[in-house]
mmCIF file of C-alpha atoms in Angstrom:
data_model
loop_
_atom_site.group_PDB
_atom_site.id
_atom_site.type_symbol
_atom_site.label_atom_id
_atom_site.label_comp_id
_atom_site.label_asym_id
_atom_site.label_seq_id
_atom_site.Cartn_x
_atom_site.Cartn_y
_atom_site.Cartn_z
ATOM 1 C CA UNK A 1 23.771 -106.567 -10.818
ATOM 2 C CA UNK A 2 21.742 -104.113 -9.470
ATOM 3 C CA UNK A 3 21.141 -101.172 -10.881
ATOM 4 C CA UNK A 4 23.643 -102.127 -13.811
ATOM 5 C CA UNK A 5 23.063 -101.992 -17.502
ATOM 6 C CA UNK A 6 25.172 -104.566 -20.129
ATOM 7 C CA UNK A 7 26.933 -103.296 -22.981
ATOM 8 C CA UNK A 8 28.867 -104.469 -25.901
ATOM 9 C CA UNK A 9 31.914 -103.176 -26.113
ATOM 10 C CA UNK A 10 33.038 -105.041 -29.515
ATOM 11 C CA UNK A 11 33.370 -108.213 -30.334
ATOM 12 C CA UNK A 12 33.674 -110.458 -27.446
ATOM 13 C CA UNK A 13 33.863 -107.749 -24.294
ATOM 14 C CA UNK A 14 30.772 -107.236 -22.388
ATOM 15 C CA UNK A 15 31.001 -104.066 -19.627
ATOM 16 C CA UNK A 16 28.607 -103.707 -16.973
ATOM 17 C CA UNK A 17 27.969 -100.489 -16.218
ATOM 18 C CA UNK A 18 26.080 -99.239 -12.636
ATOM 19 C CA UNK A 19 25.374 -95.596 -12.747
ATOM 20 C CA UNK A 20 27.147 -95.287 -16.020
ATOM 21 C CA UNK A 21 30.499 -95.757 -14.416
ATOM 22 C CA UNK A 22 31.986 -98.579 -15.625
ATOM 23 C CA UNK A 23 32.339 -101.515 -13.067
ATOM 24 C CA UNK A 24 32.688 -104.523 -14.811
ATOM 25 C CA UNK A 25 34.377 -106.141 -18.236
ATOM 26 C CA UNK A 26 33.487 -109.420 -19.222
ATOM 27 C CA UNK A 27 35.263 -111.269 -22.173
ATOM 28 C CA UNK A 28 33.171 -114.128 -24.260
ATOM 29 C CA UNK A 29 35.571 -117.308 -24.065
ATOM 30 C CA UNK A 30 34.855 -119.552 -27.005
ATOM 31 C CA UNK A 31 35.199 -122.530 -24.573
ATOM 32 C CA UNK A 32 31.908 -121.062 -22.767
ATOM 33 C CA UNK A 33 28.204 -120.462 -24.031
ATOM 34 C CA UNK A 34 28.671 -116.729 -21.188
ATOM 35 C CA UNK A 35 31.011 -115.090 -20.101
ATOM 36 C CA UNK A 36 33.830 -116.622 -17.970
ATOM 37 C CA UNK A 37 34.077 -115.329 -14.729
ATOM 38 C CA UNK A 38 38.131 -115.708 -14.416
ATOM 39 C CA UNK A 39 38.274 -112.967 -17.349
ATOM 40 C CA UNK A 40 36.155 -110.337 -14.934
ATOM 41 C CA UNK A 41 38.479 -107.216 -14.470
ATOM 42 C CA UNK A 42 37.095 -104.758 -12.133
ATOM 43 C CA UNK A 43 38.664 -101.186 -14.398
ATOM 44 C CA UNK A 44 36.925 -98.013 -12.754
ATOM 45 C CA UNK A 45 37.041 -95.920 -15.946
ATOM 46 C CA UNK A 46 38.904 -92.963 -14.966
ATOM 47 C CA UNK A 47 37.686 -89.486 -13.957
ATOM 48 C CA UNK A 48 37.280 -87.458 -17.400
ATOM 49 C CA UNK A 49 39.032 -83.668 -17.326
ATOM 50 C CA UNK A 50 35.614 -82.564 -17.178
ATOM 51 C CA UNK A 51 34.352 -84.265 -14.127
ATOM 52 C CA UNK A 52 37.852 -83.217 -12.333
ATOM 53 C CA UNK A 53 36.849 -79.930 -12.725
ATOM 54 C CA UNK A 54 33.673 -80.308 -11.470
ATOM 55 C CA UNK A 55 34.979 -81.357 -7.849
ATOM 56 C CA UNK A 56 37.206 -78.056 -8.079
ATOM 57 C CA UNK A 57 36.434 -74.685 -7.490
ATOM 58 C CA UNK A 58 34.978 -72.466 -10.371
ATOM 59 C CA UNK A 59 37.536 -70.320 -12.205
ATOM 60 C CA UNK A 60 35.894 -67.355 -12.963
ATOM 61 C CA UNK A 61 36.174 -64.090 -15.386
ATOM 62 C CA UNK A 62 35.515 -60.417 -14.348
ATOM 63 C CA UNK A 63 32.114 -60.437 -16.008
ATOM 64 C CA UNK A 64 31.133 -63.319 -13.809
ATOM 65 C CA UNK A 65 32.383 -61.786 -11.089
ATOM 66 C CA UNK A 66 30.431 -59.164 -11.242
ATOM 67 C CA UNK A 67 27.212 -61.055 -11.831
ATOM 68 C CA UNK A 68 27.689 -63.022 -8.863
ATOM 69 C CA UNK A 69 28.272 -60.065 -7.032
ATOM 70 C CA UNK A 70 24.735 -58.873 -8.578
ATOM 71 C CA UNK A 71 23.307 -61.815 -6.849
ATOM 72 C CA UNK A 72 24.581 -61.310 -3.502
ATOM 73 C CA UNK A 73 27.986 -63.458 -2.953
ATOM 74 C CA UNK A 74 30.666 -61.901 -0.870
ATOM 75 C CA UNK A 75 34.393 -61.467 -2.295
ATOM 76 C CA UNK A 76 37.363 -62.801 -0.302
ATOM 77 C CA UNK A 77 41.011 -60.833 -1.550
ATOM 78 C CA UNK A 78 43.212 -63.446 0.231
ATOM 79 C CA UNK A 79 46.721 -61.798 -0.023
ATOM 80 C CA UNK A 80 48.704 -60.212 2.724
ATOM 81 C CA UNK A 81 46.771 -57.338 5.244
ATOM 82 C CA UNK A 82 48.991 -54.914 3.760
ATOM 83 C CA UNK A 83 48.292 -54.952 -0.341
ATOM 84 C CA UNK A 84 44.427 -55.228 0.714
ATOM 85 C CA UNK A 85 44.950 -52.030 2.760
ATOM 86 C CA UNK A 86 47.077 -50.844 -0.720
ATOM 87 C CA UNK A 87 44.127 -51.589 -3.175
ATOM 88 C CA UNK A 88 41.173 -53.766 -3.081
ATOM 89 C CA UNK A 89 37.727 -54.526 -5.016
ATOM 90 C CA UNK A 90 35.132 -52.777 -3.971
ATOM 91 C CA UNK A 91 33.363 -54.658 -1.026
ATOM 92 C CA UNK A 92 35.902 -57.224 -0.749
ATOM 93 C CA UNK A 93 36.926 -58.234 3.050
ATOM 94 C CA UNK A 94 40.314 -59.697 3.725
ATOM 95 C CA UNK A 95 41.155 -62.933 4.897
ATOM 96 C CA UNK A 96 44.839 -64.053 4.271
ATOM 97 C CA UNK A 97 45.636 -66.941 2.736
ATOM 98 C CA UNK A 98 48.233 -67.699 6.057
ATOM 99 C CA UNK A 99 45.022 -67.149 8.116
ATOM 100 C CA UNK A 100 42.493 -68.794 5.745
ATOM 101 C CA UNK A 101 41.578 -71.797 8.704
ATOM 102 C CA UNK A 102 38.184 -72.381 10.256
ATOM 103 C CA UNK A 103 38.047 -69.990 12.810
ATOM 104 C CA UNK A 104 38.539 -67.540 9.847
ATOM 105 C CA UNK A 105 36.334 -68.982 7.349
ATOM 106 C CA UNK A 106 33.419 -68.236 10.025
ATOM 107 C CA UNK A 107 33.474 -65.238 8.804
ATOM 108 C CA UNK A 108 31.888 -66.072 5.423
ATOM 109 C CA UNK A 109 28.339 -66.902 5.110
ATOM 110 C CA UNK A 110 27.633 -70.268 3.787
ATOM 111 C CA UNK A 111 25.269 -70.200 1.959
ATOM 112 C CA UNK A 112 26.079 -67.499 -0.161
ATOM 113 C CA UNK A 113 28.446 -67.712 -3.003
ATOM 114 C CA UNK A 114 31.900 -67.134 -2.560
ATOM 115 C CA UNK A 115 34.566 -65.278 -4.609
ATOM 116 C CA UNK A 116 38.444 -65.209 -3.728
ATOM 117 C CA UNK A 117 40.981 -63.443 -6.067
ATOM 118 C CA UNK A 118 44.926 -62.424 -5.271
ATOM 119 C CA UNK A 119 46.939 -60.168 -7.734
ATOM 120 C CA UNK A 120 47.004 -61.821 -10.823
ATOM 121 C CA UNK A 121 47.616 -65.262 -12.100
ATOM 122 C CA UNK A 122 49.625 -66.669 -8.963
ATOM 123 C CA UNK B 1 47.082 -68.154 -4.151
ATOM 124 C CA UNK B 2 43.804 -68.001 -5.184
ATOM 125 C CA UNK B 3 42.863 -71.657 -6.037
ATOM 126 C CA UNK B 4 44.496 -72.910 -3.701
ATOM 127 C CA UNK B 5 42.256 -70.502 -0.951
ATOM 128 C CA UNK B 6 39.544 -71.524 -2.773
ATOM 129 C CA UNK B 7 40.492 -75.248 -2.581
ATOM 130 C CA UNK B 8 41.093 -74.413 1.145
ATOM 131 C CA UNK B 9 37.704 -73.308 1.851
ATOM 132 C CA UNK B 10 35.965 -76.012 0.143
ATOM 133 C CA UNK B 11 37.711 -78.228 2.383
ATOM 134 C CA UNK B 12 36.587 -76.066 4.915
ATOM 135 C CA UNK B 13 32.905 -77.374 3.789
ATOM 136 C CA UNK B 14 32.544 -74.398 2.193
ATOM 137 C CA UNK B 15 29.953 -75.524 -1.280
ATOM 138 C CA UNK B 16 29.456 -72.241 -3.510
ATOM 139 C CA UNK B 17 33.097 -71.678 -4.243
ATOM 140 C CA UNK B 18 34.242 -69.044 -7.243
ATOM 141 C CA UNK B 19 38.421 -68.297 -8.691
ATOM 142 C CA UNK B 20 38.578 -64.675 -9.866
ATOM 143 C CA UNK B 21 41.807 -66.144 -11.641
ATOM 144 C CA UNK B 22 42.594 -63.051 -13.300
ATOM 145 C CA UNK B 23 42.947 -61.389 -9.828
ATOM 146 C CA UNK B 24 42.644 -57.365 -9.040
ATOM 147 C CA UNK B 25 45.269 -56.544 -11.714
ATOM 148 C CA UNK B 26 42.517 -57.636 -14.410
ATOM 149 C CA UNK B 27 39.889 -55.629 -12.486
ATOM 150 C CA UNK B 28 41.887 -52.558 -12.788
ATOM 151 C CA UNK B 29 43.327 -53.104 -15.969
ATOM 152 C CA UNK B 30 39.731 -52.521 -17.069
ATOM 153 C CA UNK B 31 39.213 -49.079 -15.450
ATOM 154 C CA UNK B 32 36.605 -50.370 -12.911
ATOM 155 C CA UNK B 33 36.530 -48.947 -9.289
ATOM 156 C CA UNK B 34 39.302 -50.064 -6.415
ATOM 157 C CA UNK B 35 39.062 -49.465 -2.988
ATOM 158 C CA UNK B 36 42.380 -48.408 -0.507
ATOM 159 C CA UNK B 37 45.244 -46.404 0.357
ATOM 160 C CA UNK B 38 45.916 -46.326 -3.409
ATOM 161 C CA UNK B 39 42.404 -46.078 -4.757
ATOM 162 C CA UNK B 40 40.667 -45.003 -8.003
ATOM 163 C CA UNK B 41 42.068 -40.816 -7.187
ATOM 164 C CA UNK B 42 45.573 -41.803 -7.384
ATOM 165 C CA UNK B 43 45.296 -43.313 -11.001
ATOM 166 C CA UNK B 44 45.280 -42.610 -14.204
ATOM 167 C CA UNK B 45 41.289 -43.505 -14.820
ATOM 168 C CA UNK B 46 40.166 -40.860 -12.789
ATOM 169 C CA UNK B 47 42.176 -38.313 -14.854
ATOM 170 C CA UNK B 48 41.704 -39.555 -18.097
ATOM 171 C CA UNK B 49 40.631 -37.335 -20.769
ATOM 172 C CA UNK B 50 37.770 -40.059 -22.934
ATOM 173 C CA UNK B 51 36.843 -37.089 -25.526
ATOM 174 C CA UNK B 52 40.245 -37.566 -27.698
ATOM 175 C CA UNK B 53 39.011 -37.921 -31.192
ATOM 176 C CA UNK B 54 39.534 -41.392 -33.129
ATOM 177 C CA UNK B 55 39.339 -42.813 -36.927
ATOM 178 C CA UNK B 56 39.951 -45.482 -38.627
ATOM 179 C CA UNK B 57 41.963 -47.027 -40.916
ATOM 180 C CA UNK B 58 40.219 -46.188 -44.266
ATOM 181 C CA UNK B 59 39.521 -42.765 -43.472
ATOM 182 C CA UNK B 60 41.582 -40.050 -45.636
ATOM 183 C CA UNK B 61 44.140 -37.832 -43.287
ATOM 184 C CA UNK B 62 41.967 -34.927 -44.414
ATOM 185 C CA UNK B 63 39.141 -36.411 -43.116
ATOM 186 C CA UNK B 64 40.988 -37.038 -39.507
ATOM 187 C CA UNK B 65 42.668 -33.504 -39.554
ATOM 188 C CA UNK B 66 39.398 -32.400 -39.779
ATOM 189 C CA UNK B 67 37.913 -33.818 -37.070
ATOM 190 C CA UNK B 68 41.015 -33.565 -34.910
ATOM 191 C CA UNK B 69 40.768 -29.781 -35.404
ATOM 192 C CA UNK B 70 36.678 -29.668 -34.666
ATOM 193 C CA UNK B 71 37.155 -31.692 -31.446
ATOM 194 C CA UNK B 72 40.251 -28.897 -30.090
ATOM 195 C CA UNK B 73 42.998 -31.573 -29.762
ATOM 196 C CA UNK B 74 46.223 -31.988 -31.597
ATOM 197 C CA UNK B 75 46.192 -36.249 -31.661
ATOM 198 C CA UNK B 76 43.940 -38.704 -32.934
ATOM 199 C CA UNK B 77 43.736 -42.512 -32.286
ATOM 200 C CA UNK B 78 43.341 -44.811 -35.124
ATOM 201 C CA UNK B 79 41.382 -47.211 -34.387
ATOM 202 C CA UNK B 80 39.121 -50.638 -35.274
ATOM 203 C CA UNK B 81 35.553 -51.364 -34.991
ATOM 204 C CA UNK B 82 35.944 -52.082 -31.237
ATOM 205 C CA UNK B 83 38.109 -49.351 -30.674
ATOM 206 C CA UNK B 84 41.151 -51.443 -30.077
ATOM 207 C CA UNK B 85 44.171 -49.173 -30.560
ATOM 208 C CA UNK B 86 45.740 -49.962 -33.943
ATOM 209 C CA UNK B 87 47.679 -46.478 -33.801
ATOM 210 C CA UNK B 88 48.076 -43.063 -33.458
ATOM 211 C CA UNK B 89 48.223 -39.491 -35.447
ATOM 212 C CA UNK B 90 50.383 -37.310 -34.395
ATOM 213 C CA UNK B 91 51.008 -33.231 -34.821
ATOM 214 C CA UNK B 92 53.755 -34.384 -37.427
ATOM 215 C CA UNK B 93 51.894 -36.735 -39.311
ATOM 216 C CA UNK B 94 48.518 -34.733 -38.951
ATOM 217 C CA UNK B 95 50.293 -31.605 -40.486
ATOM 218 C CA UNK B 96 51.448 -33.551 -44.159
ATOM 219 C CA UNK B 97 50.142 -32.861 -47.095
ATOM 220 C CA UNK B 98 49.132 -34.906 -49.757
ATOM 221 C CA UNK B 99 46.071 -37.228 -49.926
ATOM 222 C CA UNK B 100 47.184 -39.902 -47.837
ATOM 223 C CA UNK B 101 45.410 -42.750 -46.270
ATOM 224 C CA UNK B 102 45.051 -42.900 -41.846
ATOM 225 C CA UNK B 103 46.630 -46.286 -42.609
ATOM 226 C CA UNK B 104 50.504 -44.396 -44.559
ATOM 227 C CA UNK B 105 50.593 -41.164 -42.006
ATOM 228 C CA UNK B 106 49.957 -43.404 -38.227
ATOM 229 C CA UNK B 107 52.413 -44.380 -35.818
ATOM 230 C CA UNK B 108 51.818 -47.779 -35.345
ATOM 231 C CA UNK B 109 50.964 -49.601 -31.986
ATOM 232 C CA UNK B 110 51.798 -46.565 -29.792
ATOM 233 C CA UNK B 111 52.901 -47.734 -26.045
ATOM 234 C CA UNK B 112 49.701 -46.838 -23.937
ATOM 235 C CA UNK B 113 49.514 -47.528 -19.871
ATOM 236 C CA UNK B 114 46.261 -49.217 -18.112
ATOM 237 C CA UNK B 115 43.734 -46.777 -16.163
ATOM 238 C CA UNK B 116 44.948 -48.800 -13.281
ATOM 239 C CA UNK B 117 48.058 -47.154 -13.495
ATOM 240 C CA UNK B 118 49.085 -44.991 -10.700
ATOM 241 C CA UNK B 119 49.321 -41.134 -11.303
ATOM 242 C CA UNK B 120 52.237 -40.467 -9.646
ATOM 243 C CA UNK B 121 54.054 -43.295 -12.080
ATOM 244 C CA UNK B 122 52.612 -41.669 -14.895
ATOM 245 C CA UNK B 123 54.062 -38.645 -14.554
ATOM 246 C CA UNK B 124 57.234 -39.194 -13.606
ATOM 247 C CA UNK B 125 57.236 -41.257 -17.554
ATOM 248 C CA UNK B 126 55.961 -38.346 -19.293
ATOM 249 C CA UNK B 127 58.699 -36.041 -17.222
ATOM 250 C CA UNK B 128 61.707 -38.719 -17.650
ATOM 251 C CA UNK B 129 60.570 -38.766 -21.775
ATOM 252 C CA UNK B 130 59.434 -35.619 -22.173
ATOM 253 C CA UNK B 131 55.841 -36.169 -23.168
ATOM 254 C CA UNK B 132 53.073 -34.459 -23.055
ATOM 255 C CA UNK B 133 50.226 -37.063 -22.970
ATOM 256 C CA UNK B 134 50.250 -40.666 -22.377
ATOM 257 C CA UNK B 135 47.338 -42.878 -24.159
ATOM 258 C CA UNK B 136 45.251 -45.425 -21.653
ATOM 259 C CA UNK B 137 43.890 -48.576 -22.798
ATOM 260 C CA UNK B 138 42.393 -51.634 -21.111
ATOM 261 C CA UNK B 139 44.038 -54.538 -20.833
ATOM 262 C CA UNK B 140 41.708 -55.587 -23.967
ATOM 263 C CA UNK B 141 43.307 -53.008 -26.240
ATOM 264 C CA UNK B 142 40.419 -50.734 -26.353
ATOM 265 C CA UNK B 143 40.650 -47.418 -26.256
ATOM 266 C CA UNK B 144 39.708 -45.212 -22.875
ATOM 267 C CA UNK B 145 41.581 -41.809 -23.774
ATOM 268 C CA UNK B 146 44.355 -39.923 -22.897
ATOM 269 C CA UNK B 147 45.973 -38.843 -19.780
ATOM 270 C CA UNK B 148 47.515 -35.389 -20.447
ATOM 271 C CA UNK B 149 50.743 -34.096 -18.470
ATOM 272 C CA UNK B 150 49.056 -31.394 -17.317
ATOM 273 C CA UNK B 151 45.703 -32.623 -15.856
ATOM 274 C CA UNK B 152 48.267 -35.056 -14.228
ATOM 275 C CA UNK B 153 50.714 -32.871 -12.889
ATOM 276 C CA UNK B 154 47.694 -30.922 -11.125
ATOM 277 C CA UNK B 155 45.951 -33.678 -10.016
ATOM 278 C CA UNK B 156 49.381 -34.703 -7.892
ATOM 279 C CA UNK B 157 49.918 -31.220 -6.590
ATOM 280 C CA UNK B 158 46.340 -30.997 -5.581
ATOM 281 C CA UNK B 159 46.534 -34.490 -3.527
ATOM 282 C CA UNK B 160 49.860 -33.114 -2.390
ATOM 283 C CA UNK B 161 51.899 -36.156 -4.414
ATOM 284 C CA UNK B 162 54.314 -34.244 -6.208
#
């Protein structure tokens, strides 16, 4: 296949791998010199913790926060107008969570980093 | 709220997306600046006496009285190598006699309040439990000083909050 490397697995398994993601298993049948075709099984290996959390956003500490900030991202508090007017990070704008939509989000520079924090662990 | 705002703006197509997790309560809890109606005036940080003296736990009560009486305060903070708060020295224990280790003569794991804490809270504690100073620590357990009544009280009257 293109692209794809072979593997032994163990014993009789074969997987074919394309892009290191697993695409293919093959199984040796004794009745065969190859691999039998009827025994492929198409298993997309599934998404490790670690890839998961690259796709989501970054949870950050306070000493990252305050590198970032170093290096120019903006801050985002995104609880209600009222406990932003109460008490808010230094330099932080507000934008809602309710309100958080496109129109809002225009707001925000994009391509400079962005930080959003609430109260606490919510 | 915050992840899922931050999930929200990433599927806004948003790329460079960050979760301050811990949130402004963390941010406070540490003593650093906030911004507002209830900003860094009207808490405790900003009235926070940082020059209380502090030992540790192998030191000899002699020792600590001493340096408890050179520094002009009546209290001393026992302390580790970080300055986490491990206990505190009061006038009582600071007036025995008797060569005693820091470690027999503290008060162990004294209650202490964050710099965030607002000033106006602060002193209605000390008033409701009659006490005359309140210890402030970050939310790490280290040490930042000590918030006497009376630097409190004055700071409210001044701002015109008590």
């Amino acid at each position: 296949m293109f692209g794809s490397t072979g593997r032994k697995v163990g014993g009789k398994v074969f997987a074919i791998l394309v892009k290191g993601k697993l695409l293919v298993k093959l199984r040796k049948d004794a009745s065969t010199p190859w691999l039998n075709p009827a025994r492929v099984t198409l298993r997309p290996r599934p998404r490790s913790a670690k890839s998961r959390r690259s796709e989501m956003p970054t949870p950050i500490d306070r000493d990252e926060v305050q590198r970032l900030l170093d290096n120019g991202a903006q801050l985002v508090e995104v609880l209600p107008e009222a406990e932003y007017e109460d008490e808010h990070l230094p330099g932080a704008i507000s934008i809602p969570l309710k309100t958080l939509d496109t129109e809002t989000a225009q707001r925000l520079e994009r391509e400079r980093a962005v930080i959003v924090y609430c109260y606490d662990y919510q | 709220m915050s992840p899922r705002a931050a999930a929200r703006l990433e599927s806004l197509g948003l790329k460079d997306v960050y979760d301050y997790v811990a949130g402004k309560a963390d941010w406070g809890s540490f003593g650093l600046p906030i911004e507002g109606r209830r900003d860094s005036a009207t808490r405790v940080a900003a009235h926070t006496r940082t020059d209380v003296p502090a030992c540790g736990l192998g030191d000899r009560l002699s020792e600590a009285c001493e340096r408890v009486r050179d520094a002009g305060w009546d209290t001393c903070f026992v302390v580790d190598k970080r300055r986490v708060v491990l206990g505190r020295l009061g006038r009582s224990a600071l007036a025995r006699d008797g060569d005693t280790s820091v470690e027999e003569a503290m008060t162990p794991g004294p209650s202490t309040v964050r710099p965030s804490f607002g000033l106006d809270e602060a002193v209605q504690r000390m008033q409701a439990q009659n006490l005359t100073s309140l210890p402030v620590t970050r939310s790490d357990g280290v040490l930042v000083g000590v918030l006497r009544r009376e630097d409190a009280e004055q700071a409210l009257t001044r701002s015109g909050g008590h």
